[in-house]
């Protein structure tokens, strides 16, 4: 994680494990750690500020591409200057849409 602006990881649904993983990524040199927690949502921390968000329940067709979509949504919001919670929500919302269709890409582009 040394030198990463943002380190992304997944910790399953254990909230304590997610925070521990985020803190380890920061200790290894990442400036910002973002950890998904499955059905428990996600968290992001820079060691000073920590934000969390839950999931958006959807009728899941396929989870292919959901993690990549989450990361893309988070980064897009971060580059737009949004706060950590909004970045998590943007990633979450985009990933939820990805889960509603088969395969990693929808038939029609979506606005994020």
mmCIF file of N, CA, C and O in Angstrom:
data_model
loop_
_atom_site.group_PDB
_atom_site.id
_atom_site.type_symbol
_atom_site.label_atom_id
_atom_site.label_comp_id
_atom_site.label_asym_id
_atom_site.label_seq_id
_atom_site.Cartn_x
_atom_site.Cartn_y
_atom_site.Cartn_z
ATOM 1 N N UNK A 1 0.819 -1.206 0.000
ATOM 2 C CA UNK A 1 0.000 0.000 0.000
ATOM 3 C C UNK A 1 0.861 1.268 0.000
ATOM 4 O O UNK A 1 0.342 2.349 -0.196
ATOM 5 N N UNK A 2 2.169 1.108 0.200
ATOM 6 C CA UNK A 2 3.043 2.267 0.283
ATOM 7 C C UNK A 2 2.980 3.091 -0.998
ATOM 8 O O UNK A 2 3.166 2.582 -2.093
ATOM 9 N N UNK A 3 2.662 4.362 -0.848
ATOM 10 C CA UNK A 3 2.608 5.273 -1.976
ATOM 11 C C UNK A 3 1.266 5.364 -2.673
ATOM 12 O O UNK A 3 1.103 6.189 -3.570
ATOM 13 N N UNK A 4 0.308 4.532 -2.289
ATOM 14 C CA UNK A 4 -1.008 4.603 -2.927
ATOM 15 C C UNK A 4 -1.796 5.799 -2.413
ATOM 16 O O UNK A 4 -1.835 6.051 -1.212
ATOM 17 N N UNK A 5 -2.426 6.509 -3.310
ATOM 18 C CA UNK A 5 -3.324 7.585 -2.904
ATOM 19 C C UNK A 5 -4.557 7.006 -2.246
ATOM 20 O O UNK A 5 -5.030 7.497 -1.230
ATOM 21 N N UNK A 6 -5.103 5.951 -2.859
ATOM 22 C CA UNK A 6 -6.275 5.266 -2.319
ATOM 23 C C UNK A 6 -6.028 3.769 -2.429
ATOM 24 O O UNK A 6 -5.734 3.263 -3.515
ATOM 25 N N UNK A 7 -6.177 3.056 -1.323
ATOM 26 C CA UNK A 7 -6.087 1.600 -1.321
ATOM 27 C C UNK A 7 -7.494 1.048 -1.124
ATOM 28 O O UNK A 7 -8.194 1.442 -0.189
ATOM 29 N N UNK A 8 -7.912 0.164 -2.017
ATOM 30 C CA UNK A 8 -9.223 -0.476 -1.928
ATOM 31 C C UNK A 8 -9.031 -1.917 -1.494
ATOM 32 O O UNK A 8 -8.109 -2.600 -1.962
ATOM 33 N N UNK A 9 -9.912 -2.388 -0.603
ATOM 34 C CA UNK A 9 -9.855 -3.767 -0.132
ATOM 35 C C UNK A 9 -11.253 -4.221 0.253
ATOM 36 O O UNK A 9 -12.173 -3.420 0.356
ATOM 37 N N UNK A 10 -11.386 -5.521 0.486
ATOM 38 C CA UNK A 10 -12.647 -6.092 0.925
ATOM 39 C C UNK A 10 -12.389 -6.929 2.159
ATOM 40 O O UNK A 10 -11.408 -7.666 2.221
ATOM 41 N N UNK A 11 -13.285 -6.814 3.150
ATOM 42 C CA UNK A 11 -13.079 -7.512 4.418
ATOM 43 C C UNK A 11 -14.239 -8.411 4.806
ATOM 44 O O UNK A 11 -14.308 -8.866 5.935
ATOM 45 N N UNK A 12 -15.173 -8.665 3.919
ATOM 46 C CA UNK A 12 -16.340 -9.433 4.318
ATOM 47 C C UNK A 12 -17.262 -8.587 5.167
ATOM 48 O O UNK A 12 -17.154 -7.360 5.183
ATOM 49 N N UNK A 13 -18.136 -9.216 5.911
ATOM 50 C CA UNK A 13 -19.172 -8.458 6.621
ATOM 51 C C UNK A 13 -18.833 -8.110 8.066
ATOM 52 O O UNK A 13 -19.678 -7.594 8.779
ATOM 53 N N UNK A 14 -17.619 -8.365 8.510
ATOM 54 C CA UNK A 14 -17.227 -8.063 9.880
ATOM 55 C C UNK A 14 -16.751 -6.615 9.985
ATOM 56 O O UNK A 14 -15.672 -6.283 9.489
ATOM 57 N N UNK A 15 -17.520 -5.738 10.645
ATOM 58 C CA UNK A 15 -17.127 -4.321 10.735
ATOM 59 C C UNK A 15 -15.782 -4.108 11.432
ATOM 60 O O UNK A 15 -15.013 -3.242 11.036
ATOM 61 N N UNK A 16 -15.488 -4.903 12.454
ATOM 62 C CA UNK A 16 -14.204 -4.750 13.150
ATOM 63 C C UNK A 16 -13.038 -5.118 12.239
ATOM 64 O O UNK A 16 -12.010 -4.453 12.236
ATOM 65 N N UNK A 17 -13.208 -6.189 11.467
ATOM 66 C CA UNK A 17 -12.164 -6.603 10.534
ATOM 67 C C UNK A 17 -11.947 -5.546 9.462
ATOM 68 O O UNK A 17 -10.811 -5.307 9.029
ATOM 69 N N UNK A 18 -13.013 -4.893 9.031
ATOM 70 C CA UNK A 18 -12.902 -3.860 8.003
ATOM 71 C C UNK A 18 -12.091 -2.670 8.510
ATOM 72 O O UNK A 18 -11.206 -2.173 7.813
ATOM 73 N N UNK A 19 -12.373 -2.218 9.714
ATOM 74 C CA UNK A 19 -11.624 -1.088 10.272
ATOM 75 C C UNK A 19 -10.175 -1.474 10.518
ATOM 76 O O UNK A 19 -9.259 -0.688 10.246
ATOM 77 N N UNK A 20 -9.953 -2.692 10.981
ATOM 78 C CA UNK A 20 -8.584 -3.171 11.194
ATOM 79 C C UNK A 20 -7.811 -3.206 9.877
ATOM 80 O O UNK A 20 -6.658 -2.776 9.805
ATOM 81 N N UNK A 21 -8.450 -3.684 8.818
ATOM 82 C CA UNK A 21 -7.817 -3.724 7.502
ATOM 83 C C UNK A 21 -7.523 -2.318 6.998
ATOM 84 O O UNK A 21 -6.435 -2.042 6.477
ATOM 85 N N UNK A 22 -8.466 -1.413 7.156
ATOM 86 C CA UNK A 22 -8.254 -0.024 6.730
ATOM 87 C C UNK A 22 -7.072 0.588 7.468
ATOM 88 O O UNK A 22 -6.214 1.233 6.855
ATOM 89 N N UNK A 23 -7.007 0.381 8.769
ATOM 90 C CA UNK A 23 -5.896 0.929 9.554
ATOM 91 C C UNK A 23 -4.567 0.310 9.140
ATOM 92 O O UNK A 23 -3.541 1.003 9.116
ATOM 93 N N UNK A 24 -4.583 -0.971 8.795
ATOM 94 C CA UNK A 24 -3.345 -1.615 8.336
ATOM 95 C C UNK A 24 -2.891 -1.015 7.005
ATOM 96 O O UNK A 24 -1.699 -0.762 6.801
ATOM 97 N N UNK A 25 -3.833 -0.761 6.093
ATOM 98 C CA UNK A 25 -3.471 -0.142 4.816
ATOM 99 C C UNK A 25 -2.867 1.237 5.021
ATOM 100 O O UNK A 25 -1.894 1.616 4.347
ATOM 101 N N UNK A 26 -3.428 2.003 5.952
ATOM 102 C CA UNK A 26 -2.867 3.326 6.266
ATOM 103 C C UNK A 26 -1.473 3.184 6.852
ATOM 104 O O UNK A 26 -0.557 3.935 6.488
ATOM 105 N N UNK A 27 -1.293 2.229 7.754
ATOM 106 C CA UNK A 27 0.015 2.012 8.378
ATOM 107 C C UNK A 27 1.060 1.587 7.351
ATOM 108 O O UNK A 27 2.248 1.882 7.507
ATOM 109 N N UNK A 28 0.609 0.924 6.291
ATOM 110 C CA UNK A 28 1.518 0.488 5.228
ATOM 111 C C UNK A 28 1.809 1.603 4.227
ATOM 112 O O UNK A 28 2.557 1.392 3.277
ATOM 113 N N UNK A 29 1.198 2.772 4.403
ATOM 114 C CA UNK A 29 1.548 3.908 3.563
ATOM 115 C C UNK A 29 0.473 4.462 2.658
ATOM 116 O O UNK A 29 0.711 5.459 1.964
ATOM 117 N N UNK A 30 -0.696 3.842 2.610
ATOM 118 C CA UNK A 30 -1.780 4.409 1.802
ATOM 119 C C UNK A 30 -2.250 5.708 2.444
ATOM 120 O O UNK A 30 -2.256 5.832 3.667
ATOM 121 N N UNK A 31 -2.628 6.675 1.636
ATOM 122 C CA UNK A 31 -3.140 7.941 2.184
ATOM 123 C C UNK A 31 -4.614 7.867 2.524
ATOM 124 O O UNK A 31 -5.097 8.601 3.392
ATOM 125 N N UNK A 32 -5.338 6.970 1.848
ATOM 126 C CA UNK A 32 -6.765 6.775 2.091
ATOM 127 C C UNK A 32 -7.058 5.297 1.911
ATOM 128 O O UNK A 32 -6.578 4.682 0.949
ATOM 129 N N UNK A 33 -7.814 4.714 2.838
ATOM 130 C CA UNK A 33 -8.186 3.299 2.751
ATOM 131 C C UNK A 33 -9.701 3.196 2.613
ATOM 132 O O UNK A 33 -10.448 3.826 3.365
ATOM 133 N N UNK A 34 -10.141 2.407 1.650
ATOM 134 C CA UNK A 34 -11.555 2.158 1.408
ATOM 135 C C UNK A 34 -11.761 0.650 1.481
ATOM 136 O O UNK A 34 -11.100 -0.096 0.759
ATOM 137 N N UNK A 35 -12.673 0.228 2.350
ATOM 138 C CA UNK A 35 -12.890 -1.203 2.551
ATOM 139 C C UNK A 35 -14.373 -1.515 2.404
ATOM 140 O O UNK A 35 -15.208 -0.914 3.082
ATOM 141 N N UNK A 36 -14.679 -2.464 1.520
ATOM 142 C CA UNK A 36 -16.054 -2.918 1.383
ATOM 143 C C UNK A 36 -16.296 -4.028 2.403
ATOM 144 O O UNK A 36 -15.384 -4.758 2.777
ATOM 145 N N UNK A 37 -17.573 -4.115 2.841
ATOM 146 C CA UNK A 37 -17.935 -5.057 3.899
ATOM 147 C C UNK A 37 -19.136 -5.914 3.507
ATOM 148 O O UNK A 37 -19.966 -6.257 4.347
ATOM 149 N N UNK A 38 -19.254 -6.239 2.237
ATOM 150 C CA UNK A 38 -20.367 -7.071 1.784
ATOM 151 C C UNK A 38 -21.700 -6.433 2.118
ATOM 152 O O UNK A 38 -21.919 -5.247 1.883
ATOM 153 N N UNK A 39 -22.577 -7.209 2.721
ATOM 154 C CA UNK A 39 -23.926 -6.738 3.061
ATOM 155 C C UNK A 39 -23.923 -5.657 4.135
ATOM 156 O O UNK A 39 -24.952 -5.032 4.381
ATOM 157 N N UNK A 40 -22.777 -5.414 4.744
ATOM 158 C CA UNK A 40 -22.673 -4.378 5.785
ATOM 159 C C UNK A 40 -22.254 -3.019 5.226
ATOM 160 O O UNK A 40 -22.061 -2.073 5.982
ATOM 161 N N UNK A 41 -22.058 -2.912 3.907
ATOM 162 C CA UNK A 41 -21.709 -1.623 3.301
ATOM 163 C C UNK A 41 -20.216 -1.431 3.152
ATOM 164 O O UNK A 41 -19.490 -2.366 2.828
ATOM 165 N N UNK A 42 -19.744 -0.219 3.399
ATOM 166 C CA UNK A 42 -18.334 0.097 3.197
ATOM 167 C C UNK A 42 -17.902 1.210 4.140
ATOM 168 O O UNK A 42 -18.727 1.894 4.744
ATOM 169 N N UNK A 43 -16.577 1.354 4.246
ATOM 170 C CA UNK A 43 -16.032 2.452 5.034
ATOM 171 C C UNK A 43 -14.806 3.009 4.344
ATOM 172 O O UNK A 43 -14.177 2.333 3.535
ATOM 173 N N UNK A 44 -14.498 4.245 4.667
ATOM 174 C CA UNK A 44 -13.298 4.903 4.151
ATOM 175 C C UNK A 44 -12.697 5.725 5.278
ATOM 176 O O UNK A 44 -13.419 6.317 6.081
ATOM 177 N N UNK A 45 -11.364 5.731 5.336
ATOM 178 C CA UNK A 45 -10.690 6.530 6.351
ATOM 179 C C UNK A 45 -9.327 6.982 5.849
ATOM 180 O O UNK A 45 -8.672 6.279 5.090
ATOM 181 N N UNK A 46 -8.953 8.173 6.281
ATOM 182 C CA UNK A 46 -7.607 8.669 6.025
ATOM 183 C C UNK A 46 -6.812 8.723 7.331
ATOM 184 O O UNK A 46 -5.739 9.284 7.399
ATOM 185 N N UNK A 47 -7.360 8.136 8.386
ATOM 186 C CA UNK A 47 -6.731 8.133 9.694
ATOM 187 C C UNK A 47 -7.199 9.269 10.577
ATOM 188 O O UNK A 47 -7.032 9.232 11.792
ATOM 189 N N UNK A 48 -7.800 10.280 9.978
ATOM 190 C CA UNK A 48 -8.347 11.412 10.726
ATOM 191 C C UNK A 48 -9.868 11.377 10.633
ATOM 192 O O UNK A 48 -10.570 11.419 11.629
ATOM 193 N N UNK A 49 -10.350 11.282 9.418
ATOM 194 C CA UNK A 49 -11.790 11.212 9.166
ATOM 195 C C UNK A 49 -12.157 9.795 8.746
ATOM 196 O O UNK A 49 -11.434 9.159 7.978
ATOM 197 N N UNK A 50 -13.278 9.304 9.257
ATOM 198 C CA UNK A 50 -13.804 8.001 8.862
ATOM 199 C C UNK A 50 -15.266 8.171 8.481
ATOM 200 O O UNK A 50 -16.009 8.861 9.176
ATOM 201 N N UNK A 51 -15.639 7.556 7.364
ATOM 202 C CA UNK A 51 -17.037 7.590 6.910
ATOM 203 C C UNK A 51 -17.477 6.172 6.618
ATOM 204 O O UNK A 51 -16.669 5.321 6.233
ATOM 205 N N UNK A 52 -18.763 5.929 6.806
ATOM 206 C CA UNK A 52 -19.340 4.616 6.535
ATOM 207 C C UNK A 52 -20.666 4.788 5.813
ATOM 208 O O UNK A 52 -21.314 5.824 5.944
ATOM 209 N N UNK A 53 -21.053 3.766 5.082
ATOM 210 C CA UNK A 53 -22.371 3.744 4.471
ATOM 211 C C UNK A 53 -22.852 2.308 4.374
ATOM 212 O O UNK A 53 -22.045 1.377 4.342
ATOM 213 N N UNK A 54 -24.156 2.151 4.338
ATOM 214 C CA UNK A 54 -24.756 0.835 4.178
ATOM 215 C C UNK A 54 -24.925 0.511 2.707
ATOM 216 O O UNK A 54 -24.367 1.173 1.836
ATOM 217 N N UNK A 55 -25.735 -0.499 2.448
ATOM 218 C CA UNK A 55 -25.980 -0.926 1.072
ATOM 219 C C UNK A 55 -27.299 -0.359 0.565
ATOM 220 O O UNK A 55 -28.081 0.194 1.328
ATOM 221 N N UNK A 56 -27.523 -0.500 -0.716
ATOM 222 C CA UNK A 56 -28.810 -0.216 -1.346
ATOM 223 C C UNK A 56 -29.383 -1.585 -1.733
ATOM 224 O O UNK A 56 -28.814 -2.270 -2.581
ATOM 225 N N UNK A 57 -30.472 -2.004 -1.104
ATOM 226 C CA UNK A 57 -31.044 -3.307 -1.475
ATOM 227 C C UNK A 57 -31.578 -3.273 -2.910
ATOM 228 O O UNK A 57 -32.281 -2.344 -3.297
ATOM 229 N N UNK A 58 -31.185 -4.255 -3.701
ATOM 230 C CA UNK A 58 -31.660 -4.395 -5.079
ATOM 231 C C UNK A 58 -31.933 -5.869 -5.346
ATOM 232 O O UNK A 58 -31.475 -6.743 -4.612
ATOM 233 N N UNK A 59 -32.668 -6.151 -6.411
ATOM 234 C CA UNK A 59 -32.849 -7.525 -6.869
ATOM 235 C C UNK A 59 -31.605 -7.888 -7.671
ATOM 236 O O UNK A 59 -31.424 -7.431 -8.805
ATOM 237 N N UNK A 60 -30.730 -8.667 -7.072
ATOM 238 C CA UNK A 60 -29.437 -8.986 -7.677
ATOM 239 C C UNK A 60 -29.606 -10.031 -8.774
ATOM 240 O O UNK A 60 -30.161 -11.100 -8.544
ATOM 241 N N UNK A 61 -29.116 -9.687 -9.964
ATOM 242 C CA UNK A 61 -29.059 -10.632 -11.077
ATOM 243 C C UNK A 61 -27.679 -11.250 -11.178
ATOM 244 O O UNK A 61 -27.538 -12.440 -11.461
ATOM 245 N N UNK A 62 -26.644 -10.437 -10.949
ATOM 246 C CA UNK A 62 -25.259 -10.878 -11.117
ATOM 247 C C UNK A 62 -24.372 -9.831 -10.454
ATOM 248 O O UNK A 62 -24.603 -8.636 -10.618
ATOM 249 N N UNK A 63 -23.361 -10.256 -9.733
ATOM 250 C CA UNK A 63 -22.461 -9.298 -9.084
ATOM 251 C C UNK A 63 -21.191 -9.027 -9.891
ATOM 252 O O UNK A 63 -20.335 -8.263 -9.448
ATOM 253 N N UNK A 64 -21.102 -9.607 -11.084
ATOM 254 C CA UNK A 64 -19.931 -9.372 -11.929
ATOM 255 C C UNK A 64 -19.745 -7.874 -12.166
ATOM 256 O O UNK A 64 -20.662 -7.190 -12.608
ATOM 257 N N UNK A 65 -18.578 -7.374 -11.853
ATOM 258 C CA UNK A 65 -18.264 -5.969 -12.092
ATOM 259 C C UNK A 65 -18.670 -5.020 -10.987
ATOM 260 O O UNK A 65 -18.348 -3.831 -11.043
ATOM 261 N N UNK A 66 -19.350 -5.507 -9.957
ATOM 262 C CA UNK A 66 -19.825 -4.608 -8.899
ATOM 263 C C UNK A 66 -18.676 -3.939 -8.153
ATOM 264 O O UNK A 66 -18.731 -2.745 -7.866
ATOM 265 N N UNK A 67 -17.628 -4.685 -7.862
ATOM 266 C CA UNK A 67 -16.484 -4.093 -7.161
ATOM 267 C C UNK A 67 -15.785 -3.038 -7.994
ATOM 268 O O UNK A 67 -15.446 -1.961 -7.506
ATOM 269 N N UNK A 68 -15.585 -3.339 -9.271
ATOM 270 C CA UNK A 68 -14.966 -2.364 -10.172
ATOM 271 C C UNK A 68 -15.829 -1.116 -10.302
ATOM 272 O O UNK A 68 -15.325 0.004 -10.334
ATOM 273 N N UNK A 69 -17.138 -1.322 -10.367
ATOM 274 C CA UNK A 69 -18.056 -0.191 -10.478
ATOM 275 C C UNK A 69 -18.030 0.650 -9.206
ATOM 276 O O UNK A 69 -18.048 1.883 -9.275
ATOM 277 N N UNK A 70 -17.966 -0.006 -8.052
ATOM 278 C CA UNK A 70 -17.854 0.716 -6.786
ATOM 279 C C UNK A 70 -16.603 1.599 -6.792
ATOM 280 O O UNK A 70 -16.658 2.790 -6.464
ATOM 281 N N UNK A 71 -15.483 1.012 -7.173
ATOM 282 C CA UNK A 71 -14.218 1.761 -7.196
ATOM 283 C C UNK A 71 -14.308 2.942 -8.162
ATOM 284 O O UNK A 71 -13.906 4.062 -7.823
ATOM 285 N N UNK A 72 -14.834 2.711 -9.363
ATOM 286 C CA UNK A 72 -14.957 3.787 -10.349
ATOM 287 C C UNK A 72 -15.845 4.909 -9.837
ATOM 288 O O UNK A 72 -15.513 6.097 -9.986
ATOM 289 N N UNK A 73 -16.976 4.560 -9.230
ATOM 290 C CA UNK A 73 -17.867 5.585 -8.683
ATOM 291 C C UNK A 73 -17.208 6.368 -7.561
ATOM 292 O O UNK A 73 -17.324 7.596 -7.496
ATOM 293 N N UNK A 74 -16.503 5.654 -6.675
ATOM 294 C CA UNK A 74 -15.810 6.321 -5.571
ATOM 295 C C UNK A 74 -14.764 7.300 -6.112
ATOM 296 O O UNK A 74 -14.713 8.463 -5.691
ATOM 297 N N UNK A 75 -13.947 6.829 -7.040
ATOM 298 C CA UNK A 75 -12.883 7.687 -7.586
ATOM 299 C C UNK A 75 -13.469 8.887 -8.324
ATOM 300 O O UNK A 75 -12.965 10.009 -8.190
ATOM 301 N N UNK A 76 -14.519 8.685 -9.103
ATOM 302 C CA UNK A 76 -15.140 9.805 -9.821
ATOM 303 C C UNK A 76 -15.621 10.866 -8.841
ATOM 304 O O UNK A 76 -15.409 12.067 -9.056
ATOM 305 N N UNK A 77 -16.261 10.445 -7.760
ATOM 306 C CA UNK A 77 -16.733 11.405 -6.754
ATOM 307 C C UNK A 77 -15.561 12.076 -6.052
ATOM 308 O O UNK A 77 -15.597 13.280 -5.777
ATOM 309 N N UNK A 78 -14.525 11.329 -5.768
ATOM 310 C CA UNK A 78 -13.336 11.889 -5.094
ATOM 311 C C UNK A 78 -12.683 12.953 -5.978
ATOM 312 O O UNK A 78 -12.298 14.022 -5.489
ATOM 313 N N UNK A 79 -12.551 12.641 -7.268
ATOM 314 C CA UNK A 79 -11.952 13.610 -8.193
ATOM 315 C C UNK A 79 -12.816 14.861 -8.340
ATOM 316 O O UNK A 79 -12.294 15.941 -8.652
ATOM 317 N N UNK A 80 -14.113 14.718 -8.096
ATOM 318 C CA UNK A 80 -15.034 15.860 -8.155
ATOM 319 C C UNK A 80 -15.023 16.649 -6.845
ATOM 320 O O UNK A 80 -15.772 17.620 -6.709
ATOM 321 N N UNK A 81 -14.199 16.230 -5.882
ATOM 322 C CA UNK A 81 -14.056 16.973 -4.633
ATOM 323 C C UNK A 81 -15.089 16.651 -3.573
ATOM 324 O O UNK A 81 -15.250 17.407 -2.618
ATOM 325 N N UNK A 82 -15.789 15.538 -3.725
ATOM 326 C CA UNK A 82 -16.831 15.171 -2.760
ATOM 327 C C UNK A 82 -16.212 14.660 -1.461
ATOM 328 O O UNK A 82 -15.080 14.184 -1.436
ATOM 329 N N UNK A 83 -16.991 14.742 -0.365
ATOM 330 C CA UNK A 83 -16.523 14.243 0.925
ATOM 331 C C UNK A 83 -16.545 12.709 0.914
ATOM 332 O O UNK A 83 -17.127 12.085 0.033
ATOM 333 N N UNK A 84 -15.907 12.096 1.920
ATOM 334 C CA UNK A 84 -15.775 10.646 1.955
ATOM 335 C C UNK A 84 -17.121 9.914 1.936
ATOM 336 O O UNK A 84 -17.277 8.931 1.221
ATOM 337 N N UNK A 85 -18.080 10.381 2.699
ATOM 338 C CA UNK A 85 -19.389 9.702 2.729
ATOM 339 C C UNK A 85 -20.049 9.742 1.355
ATOM 340 O O UNK A 85 -20.576 8.730 0.884
ATOM 341 N N UNK A 86 -19.997 10.880 0.688
ATOM 342 C CA UNK A 86 -20.579 10.988 -0.647
ATOM 343 C C UNK A 86 -19.849 10.085 -1.632
ATOM 344 O O UNK A 86 -20.480 9.462 -2.496
ATOM 345 N N UNK A 87 -18.533 9.979 -1.499
ATOM 346 C CA UNK A 87 -17.767 9.078 -2.366
ATOM 347 C C UNK A 87 -18.214 7.638 -2.169
ATOM 348 O O UNK A 87 -18.408 6.898 -3.144
ATOM 349 N N UNK A 88 -18.394 7.226 -0.905
ATOM 350 C CA UNK A 88 -18.875 5.876 -0.622
ATOM 351 C C UNK A 88 -20.270 5.662 -1.196
ATOM 352 O O UNK A 88 -20.561 4.621 -1.796
ATOM 353 N N UNK A 89 -21.140 6.637 -1.021
ATOM 354 C CA UNK A 89 -22.511 6.522 -1.526
ATOM 355 C C UNK A 89 -22.541 6.455 -3.051
ATOM 356 O O UNK A 89 -23.317 5.696 -3.627
ATOM 357 N N UNK A 90 -21.692 7.226 -3.703
ATOM 358 C CA UNK A 90 -21.638 7.209 -5.167
ATOM 359 C C UNK A 90 -21.177 5.848 -5.662
ATOM 360 O O UNK A 90 -21.767 5.279 -6.594
ATOM 361 N N UNK A 91 -20.135 5.303 -5.047
ATOM 362 C CA UNK A 91 -19.669 3.962 -5.403
ATOM 363 C C UNK A 91 -20.728 2.909 -5.142
ATOM 364 O O UNK A 91 -20.986 2.033 -5.977
ATOM 365 N N UNK A 92 -21.353 3.005 -3.980
ATOM 366 C CA UNK A 92 -22.418 2.063 -3.600
ATOM 367 C C UNK A 92 -23.569 2.091 -4.601
ATOM 368 O O UNK A 92 -24.032 1.055 -5.068
ATOM 369 N N UNK A 93 -24.035 3.280 -4.927
ATOM 370 C CA UNK A 93 -25.179 3.421 -5.825
ATOM 371 C C UNK A 93 -24.869 2.875 -7.213
ATOM 372 O O UNK A 93 -25.707 2.210 -7.832
ATOM 373 N N UNK A 94 -23.663 3.141 -7.694
ATOM 374 C CA UNK A 94 -23.272 2.640 -9.013
ATOM 375 C C UNK A 94 -23.162 1.116 -8.996
ATOM 376 O O UNK A 94 -23.627 0.441 -9.922
ATOM 377 N N UNK A 95 -22.575 0.561 -7.940
ATOM 378 C CA UNK A 95 -22.434 -0.893 -7.829
ATOM 379 C C UNK A 95 -23.796 -1.574 -7.737
ATOM 380 O O UNK A 95 -24.000 -2.659 -8.293
ATOM 381 N N UNK A 96 -24.731 -0.939 -7.053
ATOM 382 C CA UNK A 96 -26.076 -1.511 -6.941
ATOM 383 C C UNK A 96 -26.716 -1.662 -8.319
ATOM 384 O O UNK A 96 -27.338 -2.688 -8.608
ATOM 385 N N UNK A 97 -26.545 -0.665 -9.171
ATOM 386 C CA UNK A 97 -27.092 -0.751 -10.530
ATOM 387 C C UNK A 97 -26.432 -1.900 -11.288
ATOM 388 O O UNK A 97 -27.107 -2.669 -11.985
ATOM 389 N N UNK A 98 -25.115 -2.043 -11.148
ATOM 390 C CA UNK A 98 -24.392 -3.112 -11.836
ATOM 391 C C UNK A 98 -24.936 -4.485 -11.451
ATOM 392 O O UNK A 98 -25.000 -5.388 -12.282
ATOM 393 N N UNK A 99 -25.343 -4.630 -10.206
ATOM 394 C CA UNK A 99 -25.864 -5.927 -9.731
ATOM 395 C C UNK A 99 -27.237 -6.273 -10.282
ATOM 396 O O UNK A 99 -27.677 -7.414 -10.149
ATOM 397 N N UNK A 100 -27.904 -5.326 -10.925
ATOM 398 C CA UNK A 100 -29.271 -5.576 -11.388
ATOM 399 C C UNK A 100 -29.348 -6.130 -12.809
ATOM 400 O O UNK A 100 -30.439 -6.358 -13.317
ATOM 401 N N UNK A 101 -28.214 -6.350 -13.447
ATOM 402 C CA UNK A 101 -28.236 -6.917 -14.794
ATOM 403 C C UNK A 101 -27.151 -7.968 -14.928
ATOM 404 O O UNK A 101 -26.215 -8.007 -14.131
ATOM 405 N N UNK A 102 -27.274 -8.805 -15.924
ATOM 406 C CA UNK A 102 -26.315 -9.870 -16.146
ATOM 407 C C UNK A 102 -25.063 -9.327 -16.814
ATOM 408 O O UNK A 102 -25.137 -8.586 -17.788
ATOM 409 N N UNK A 103 -23.908 -9.668 -16.299
ATOM 410 C CA UNK A 103 -22.642 -9.240 -16.860
ATOM 411 C C UNK A 103 -22.187 -7.926 -16.258
ATOM 412 O O UNK A 103 -22.914 -7.276 -15.505
ATOM 413 N N UNK A 104 -20.953 -7.545 -16.574
ATOM 414 C CA UNK A 104 -20.351 -6.372 -15.961
ATOM 415 C C UNK A 104 -20.808 -5.033 -16.499
ATOM 416 O O UNK A 104 -20.532 -4.007 -15.904
ATOM 417 N N UNK A 105 -21.509 -5.024 -17.630
ATOM 418 C CA UNK A 105 -21.887 -3.761 -18.252
ATOM 419 C C UNK A 105 -23.368 -3.752 -18.607
ATOM 420 O O UNK A 105 -23.876 -4.724 -19.157
ATOM 421 N N UNK A 106 -24.061 -2.645 -18.346
ATOM 422 C CA UNK A 106 -25.475 -2.559 -18.752
ATOM 423 C C UNK A 106 -25.576 -2.385 -20.260
ATOM 424 O O UNK A 106 -24.607 -2.047 -20.928
ATOM 425 N N UNK A 107 -26.759 -2.620 -20.774
ATOM 426 C CA UNK A 107 -26.981 -2.435 -22.203
ATOM 427 C C UNK A 107 -26.971 -0.965 -22.590
ATOM 428 O O UNK A 107 -26.582 -0.614 -23.675
ATOM 429 N N UNK A 108 -27.416 -0.117 -21.685
ATOM 430 C CA UNK A 108 -27.448 1.325 -21.906
ATOM 431 C C UNK A 108 -26.541 1.995 -20.859
ATOM 432 O O UNK A 108 -26.572 1.597 -19.699
ATOM 433 N N UNK A 109 -25.766 3.001 -21.243
ATOM 434 C CA UNK A 109 -24.952 3.700 -20.246
ATOM 435 C C UNK A 109 -25.835 4.324 -19.166
ATOM 436 O O UNK A 109 -26.975 4.693 -19.413
ATOM 437 N N UNK A 110 -25.279 4.431 -17.947
ATOM 438 C CA UNK A 110 -26.007 5.049 -16.844
ATOM 439 C C UNK A 110 -25.296 6.333 -16.434
ATOM 440 O O UNK A 110 -24.103 6.484 -16.653
ATOM 441 N N UNK A 111 -26.041 7.254 -15.876
ATOM 442 C CA UNK A 111 -25.457 8.488 -15.356
ATOM 443 C C UNK A 111 -25.105 8.262 -13.893
ATOM 444 O O UNK A 111 -25.917 7.744 -13.133
ATOM 445 N N UNK A 112 -23.927 8.677 -13.507
ATOM 446 C CA UNK A 112 -23.490 8.550 -12.117
ATOM 447 C C UNK A 112 -23.307 9.924 -11.537
ATOM 448 O O UNK A 112 -22.796 10.810 -12.110
#
